[in-house]
């Protein structure tokens, strides 16, 4: 029996909650291939001090490892997978998803500051030569839960924020 999109997004939300407990921006995602979760990711930027360790890129690395272990071609697996992510992929991640030729991205809430799937730019569908295939986006799935997690994170001080970006306490 095929699992629903809501089922997969609930799984991604659990990963976002885990990220929150680790002091990360609460974003979680999963790659689904043939109705099976083959890789998960959550933000690891603060933990690793590496700005590229967004949930989507962490999960993409794990897809590649899964392919090597299961003797599959990564290109074929990405081209036949869906990504479920709690927050709209940023411009960087949307570009990576195009290069990987992921055909479908389902996300919870919009990313009004850095979104690459319509909120700021439309990397997912713009005509970009030599940049992979456009991908379909389904937005708003369980967005309220994703927003609650983000609000919880941003209510507190981010201890790794640069000096000029820290909240001013009055």
PDB file of C-alpha atoms in Angstrom:
ATOM      1  CA  UNK A   1       0.000   0.000   0.000  1.00  0.00           C
ATOM      2  CA  UNK A   2       1.338   3.385  -1.001  1.00  0.00           C
ATOM      3  CA  UNK A   3       1.958   5.909   1.761  1.00  0.00           C
ATOM      4  CA  UNK A   4       0.444   9.371   1.494  1.00  0.00           C
ATOM      5  CA  UNK A   5       2.226  12.688   1.100  1.00  0.00           C
ATOM      6  CA  UNK A   6       0.989  13.649   4.556  1.00  0.00           C
ATOM      7  CA  UNK A   7       2.651  10.533   6.003  1.00  0.00           C
ATOM      8  CA  UNK A   8       5.999  11.499   4.469  1.00  0.00           C
ATOM      9  CA  UNK A   9       5.683  15.126   5.593  1.00  0.00           C
ATOM     10  CA  UNK A  10       4.960  14.006   9.162  1.00  0.00           C
ATOM     11  CA  UNK A  11       8.250  12.080   8.990  1.00  0.00           C
ATOM     12  CA  UNK A  12      10.057  15.215   7.749  1.00  0.00           C
ATOM     13  CA  UNK A  13       8.507  17.237  10.586  1.00  0.00           C
ATOM     14  CA  UNK A  14       9.957  14.785  13.121  1.00  0.00           C
ATOM     15  CA  UNK A  15      13.396  15.487  11.647  1.00  0.00           C
ATOM     16  CA  UNK A  16      12.739  19.235  11.889  1.00  0.00           C
ATOM     17  CA  UNK A  17      11.859  18.793  15.565  1.00  0.00           C
ATOM     18  CA  UNK A  18      15.146  16.935  16.040  1.00  0.00           C
ATOM     19  CA  UNK A  19      17.008  19.814  14.379  1.00  0.00           C
ATOM     20  CA  UNK A  20      15.312  22.246  16.751  1.00  0.00           C
ATOM     21  CA  UNK A  21      16.458  20.275  19.791  1.00  0.00           C
ATOM     22  CA  UNK A  22      20.014  20.492  18.418  1.00  0.00           C
ATOM     23  CA  UNK A  23      19.890  24.293  18.072  1.00  0.00           C
ATOM     24  CA  UNK A  24      19.431  24.210  14.300  1.00  0.00           C
ATOM     25  CA  UNK A  25      16.894  25.977  12.139  1.00  0.00           C
ATOM     26  CA  UNK A  26      14.106  23.359  12.206  1.00  0.00           C
ATOM     27  CA  UNK A  27      14.095  21.988   8.689  1.00  0.00           C
ATOM     28  CA  UNK A  28      13.793  18.287   7.960  1.00  0.00           C
ATOM     29  CA  UNK A  29      13.422  16.328   4.741  1.00  0.00           C
ATOM     30  CA  UNK A  30      13.259  12.875   3.242  1.00  0.00           C
ATOM     31  CA  UNK A  31      13.831  11.385  -0.193  1.00  0.00           C
ATOM     32  CA  UNK A  32      11.234   8.824  -1.257  1.00  0.00           C
ATOM     33  CA  UNK A  33      12.079   6.321  -3.997  1.00  0.00           C
ATOM     34  CA  UNK A  34       9.601   3.612  -4.999  1.00  0.00           C
ATOM     35  CA  UNK A  35       7.431   4.360  -1.962  1.00  0.00           C
ATOM     36  CA  UNK A  36      10.397   3.890   0.390  1.00  0.00           C
ATOM     37  CA  UNK A  37      12.297   6.483   2.407  1.00  0.00           C
ATOM     38  CA  UNK A  38      15.889   6.061   1.286  1.00  0.00           C
ATOM     39  CA  UNK A  39      17.471   9.098   2.939  1.00  0.00           C
ATOM     40  CA  UNK A  40      16.719  11.714   5.557  1.00  0.00           C
ATOM     41  CA  UNK A  41      18.253  15.039   6.388  1.00  0.00           C
ATOM     42  CA  UNK A  42      17.940  17.868   8.849  1.00  0.00           C
ATOM     43  CA  UNK A  43      19.791  21.135   9.068  1.00  0.00           C
ATOM     44  CA  UNK A  44      23.335  20.706  10.406  1.00  0.00           C
ATOM     45  CA  UNK A  45      24.693  24.191   9.700  1.00  0.00           C
ATOM     46  CA  UNK A  46      25.327  25.290  13.299  1.00  0.00           C
ATOM     47  CA  UNK A  47      26.532  21.858  14.368  1.00  0.00           C
ATOM     48  CA  UNK A  48      29.110  21.545  11.573  1.00  0.00           C
ATOM     49  CA  UNK A  49      29.863  25.269  11.119  1.00  0.00           C
ATOM     50  CA  UNK A  50      29.286  24.630   7.412  1.00  0.00           C
ATOM     51  CA  UNK A  51      26.720  26.859   5.703  1.00  0.00           C
ATOM     52  CA  UNK A  52      26.027  24.249   3.008  1.00  0.00           C
ATOM     53  CA  UNK A  53      24.728  21.590   5.401  1.00  0.00           C
ATOM     54  CA  UNK A  54      21.078  22.321   4.732  1.00  0.00           C
ATOM     55  CA  UNK A  55      18.660  19.431   5.199  1.00  0.00           C
ATOM     56  CA  UNK A  56      18.282  18.848   1.458  1.00  0.00           C
ATOM     57  CA  UNK A  57      22.027  18.599   0.817  1.00  0.00           C
ATOM     58  CA  UNK A  58      22.566  16.350   3.837  1.00  0.00           C
ATOM     59  CA  UNK A  59      19.828  14.058   2.521  1.00  0.00           C
ATOM     60  CA  UNK A  60      21.217  14.163  -1.035  1.00  0.00           C
ATOM     61  CA  UNK A  61      24.591  12.966   0.255  1.00  0.00           C
ATOM     62  CA  UNK A  62      22.781  10.114   2.002  1.00  0.00           C
ATOM     63  CA  UNK A  63      20.956   9.192  -1.214  1.00  0.00           C
ATOM     64  CA  UNK A  64      24.333   8.828  -2.919  1.00  0.00           C
ATOM     65  CA  UNK A  65      25.569   6.614  -0.070  1.00  0.00           C
ATOM     66  CA  UNK A  66      22.349   4.545  -0.272  1.00  0.00           C
ATOM     67  CA  UNK A  67      22.882   4.112  -4.036  1.00  0.00           C
ATOM     68  CA  UNK A  68      26.455   2.913  -3.546  1.00  0.00           C
ATOM     69  CA  UNK A  69      25.362   0.436  -0.873  1.00  0.00           C
ATOM     70  CA  UNK A  70      22.468  -0.857  -3.007  1.00  0.00           C
ATOM     71  CA  UNK A  71      24.355  -0.835  -6.320  1.00  0.00           C
ATOM     72  CA  UNK A  72      22.034   1.734  -7.894  1.00  0.00           C
ATOM     73  CA  UNK A  73      22.869   4.637 -10.168  1.00  0.00           C
ATOM     74  CA  UNK A  74      22.413   7.892  -8.274  1.00  0.00           C
ATOM     75  CA  UNK A  75      21.209   9.755 -11.373  1.00  0.00           C
ATOM     76  CA  UNK A  76      18.431   7.204 -11.966  1.00  0.00           C
ATOM     77  CA  UNK A  77      17.384   7.244  -8.311  1.00  0.00           C
ATOM     78  CA  UNK A  78      17.255  11.055  -8.064  1.00  0.00           C
ATOM     79  CA  UNK A  79      15.275  11.248 -11.319  1.00  0.00           C
ATOM     80  CA  UNK A  80      12.664   8.888  -9.844  1.00  0.00           C
ATOM     81  CA  UNK A  81      12.488  10.254  -6.304  1.00  0.00           C
ATOM     82  CA  UNK A  82      10.382  12.832  -4.527  1.00  0.00           C
ATOM     83  CA  UNK A  83      11.627  15.162  -1.822  1.00  0.00           C
ATOM     84  CA  UNK A  84       9.466  16.071   1.162  1.00  0.00           C
ATOM     85  CA  UNK A  85      10.793  19.054   3.091  1.00  0.00           C
ATOM     86  CA  UNK A  86       9.231  21.121   5.846  1.00  0.00           C
ATOM     87  CA  UNK A  87      10.302  24.517   4.468  1.00  0.00           C
ATOM     88  CA  UNK A  88      10.628  25.736   0.872  1.00  0.00           C
ATOM     89  CA  UNK A  89      14.148  24.986  -0.394  1.00  0.00           C
ATOM     90  CA  UNK A  90      16.427  28.013  -0.496  1.00  0.00           C
ATOM     91  CA  UNK A  91      17.911  29.201  -3.773  1.00  0.00           C
ATOM     92  CA  UNK A  92      21.063  27.073  -3.236  1.00  0.00           C
ATOM     93  CA  UNK A  93      19.110  23.903  -2.501  1.00  0.00           C
ATOM     94  CA  UNK A  94      16.602  24.495  -5.308  1.00  0.00           C
ATOM     95  CA  UNK A  95      19.545  24.808  -7.709  1.00  0.00           C
ATOM     96  CA  UNK A  96      21.051  21.571  -6.413  1.00  0.00           C
ATOM     97  CA  UNK A  97      17.707  19.777  -6.798  1.00  0.00           C
ATOM     98  CA  UNK A  98      17.541  20.907 -10.420  1.00  0.00           C
ATOM     99  CA  UNK A  99      21.057  19.678 -11.130  1.00  0.00           C
ATOM    100  CA  UNK A 100      20.153  16.331  -9.521  1.00  0.00           C
ATOM    101  CA  UNK A 101      16.977  16.245 -11.668  1.00  0.00           C
ATOM    102  CA  UNK A 102      14.608  15.595  -8.774  1.00  0.00           C
ATOM    103  CA  UNK A 103      11.162  15.825 -10.428  1.00  0.00           C
ATOM    104  CA  UNK A 104       8.947  16.596  -7.418  1.00  0.00           C
ATOM    105  CA  UNK A 105       9.433  18.657  -4.262  1.00  0.00           C
ATOM    106  CA  UNK A 106       6.675  18.807  -1.660  1.00  0.00           C
ATOM    107  CA  UNK A 107       7.167  21.425   1.036  1.00  0.00           C
ATOM    108  CA  UNK A 108       5.341  22.783   4.029  1.00  0.00           C
ATOM    109  CA  UNK A 109       5.773  26.523   4.486  1.00  0.00           C
ATOM    110  CA  UNK A 110       7.236  29.240   2.313  1.00  0.00           C
ATOM    111  CA  UNK A 111      10.745  30.628   2.835  1.00  0.00           C
ATOM    112  CA  UNK A 112      10.120  34.365   2.450  1.00  0.00           C
ATOM    113  CA  UNK A 113      13.797  35.284   2.885  1.00  0.00           C
ATOM    114  CA  UNK A 114      15.655  32.745   0.736  1.00  0.00           C
ATOM    115  CA  UNK A 115      13.058  30.623  -1.095  1.00  0.00           C
ATOM    116  CA  UNK A 116      14.003  29.216  -4.474  1.00  0.00           C
ATOM    117  CA  UNK A 117      10.581  27.785  -5.351  1.00  0.00           C
ATOM    118  CA  UNK A 118       8.518  30.920  -5.713  1.00  0.00           C
ATOM    119  CA  UNK A 119       8.864  33.004  -2.547  1.00  0.00           C
ATOM    120  CA  UNK A 120      11.979  34.914  -3.671  1.00  0.00           C
ATOM    121  CA  UNK A 121      13.102  33.296  -6.929  1.00  0.00           C
ATOM    122  CA  UNK A 122      11.658  30.535  -9.101  1.00  0.00           C
ATOM    123  CA  UNK A 123      14.764  28.419  -9.575  1.00  0.00           C
ATOM    124  CA  UNK A 124      12.486  25.382  -9.826  1.00  0.00           C
ATOM    125  CA  UNK A 125      10.938  26.573 -13.094  1.00  0.00           C
ATOM    126  CA  UNK A 126      13.103  29.327 -14.586  1.00  0.00           C
ATOM    127  CA  UNK A 127      14.716  28.761 -17.973  1.00  0.00           C
ATOM    128  CA  UNK A 128      18.300  28.169 -16.924  1.00  0.00           C
ATOM    129  CA  UNK A 129      20.517  26.718 -19.657  1.00  0.00           C
ATOM    130  CA  UNK A 130      22.566  23.643 -18.673  1.00  0.00           C
ATOM    131  CA  UNK A 131      20.974  23.617 -15.223  1.00  0.00           C
ATOM    132  CA  UNK A 132      18.974  20.419 -15.111  1.00  0.00           C
ATOM    133  CA  UNK A 133      15.279  19.850 -15.465  1.00  0.00           C
ATOM    134  CA  UNK A 134      12.583  22.023 -14.008  1.00  0.00           C
ATOM    135  CA  UNK A 135      10.772  20.392 -11.113  1.00  0.00           C
ATOM    136  CA  UNK A 136       7.227  20.435  -9.850  1.00  0.00           C
ATOM    137  CA  UNK A 137       6.459  21.903  -6.427  1.00  0.00           C
ATOM    138  CA  UNK A 138       3.522  21.140  -4.196  1.00  0.00           C
ATOM    139  CA  UNK A 139       3.314  23.710  -1.426  1.00  0.00           C
ATOM    140  CA  UNK A 140       1.540  24.139   1.874  1.00  0.00           C
ATOM    141  CA  UNK A 141       1.424  20.546   3.128  1.00  0.00           C
ATOM    142  CA  UNK A 142       1.230  20.723   6.954  1.00  0.00           C
ATOM    143  CA  UNK A 143       2.591  24.262   6.728  1.00  0.00           C
ATOM    144  CA  UNK A 144       1.118  25.289  10.093  1.00  0.00           C
ATOM    145  CA  UNK A 145       3.259  22.711  11.904  1.00  0.00           C
ATOM    146  CA  UNK A 146       6.381  23.842  10.055  1.00  0.00           C
ATOM    147  CA  UNK A 147       5.642  27.481  10.916  1.00  0.00           C
ATOM    148  CA  UNK A 148       5.197  26.650  14.615  1.00  0.00           C
ATOM    149  CA  UNK A 149       8.664  25.039  14.669  1.00  0.00           C
ATOM    150  CA  UNK A 150      10.257  28.028  12.930  1.00  0.00           C
ATOM    151  CA  UNK A 151       8.588  30.463  15.333  1.00  0.00           C
ATOM    152  CA  UNK A 152       9.867  28.434  18.266  1.00  0.00           C
ATOM    153  CA  UNK A 153      13.417  28.608  16.909  1.00  0.00           C
ATOM    154  CA  UNK A 154      13.334  32.321  16.138  1.00  0.00           C
ATOM    155  CA  UNK A 155      11.713  33.214  19.475  1.00  0.00           C
ATOM    156  CA  UNK A 156      15.059  32.345  21.067  1.00  0.00           C
ATOM    157  CA  UNK A 157      18.511  33.746  20.385  1.00  0.00           C
ATOM    158  CA  UNK A 158      20.561  31.852  17.810  1.00  0.00           C
ATOM    159  CA  UNK A 159      23.865  31.371  19.651  1.00  0.00           C
ATOM    160  CA  UNK A 160      25.765  31.047  16.379  1.00  0.00           C
ATOM    161  CA  UNK A 161      24.395  34.242  14.803  1.00  0.00           C
ATOM    162  CA  UNK A 162      27.090  36.739  13.728  1.00  0.00           C
ATOM    163  CA  UNK A 163      27.553  39.701  16.081  1.00  0.00           C
ATOM    164  CA  UNK A 164      25.724  42.162  13.858  1.00  0.00           C
ATOM    165  CA  UNK A 165      22.747  39.823  13.501  1.00  0.00           C
ATOM    166  CA  UNK A 166      22.058  38.974  17.152  1.00  0.00           C
ATOM    167  CA  UNK A 167      18.849  40.201  18.743  1.00  0.00           C
ATOM    168  CA  UNK A 168      19.139  43.400  20.706  1.00  0.00           C
ATOM    169  CA  UNK A 169      17.858  42.889  24.237  1.00  0.00           C
ATOM    170  CA  UNK A 170      15.965  45.840  25.628  1.00  0.00           C
TER     171      UNK A 170
END
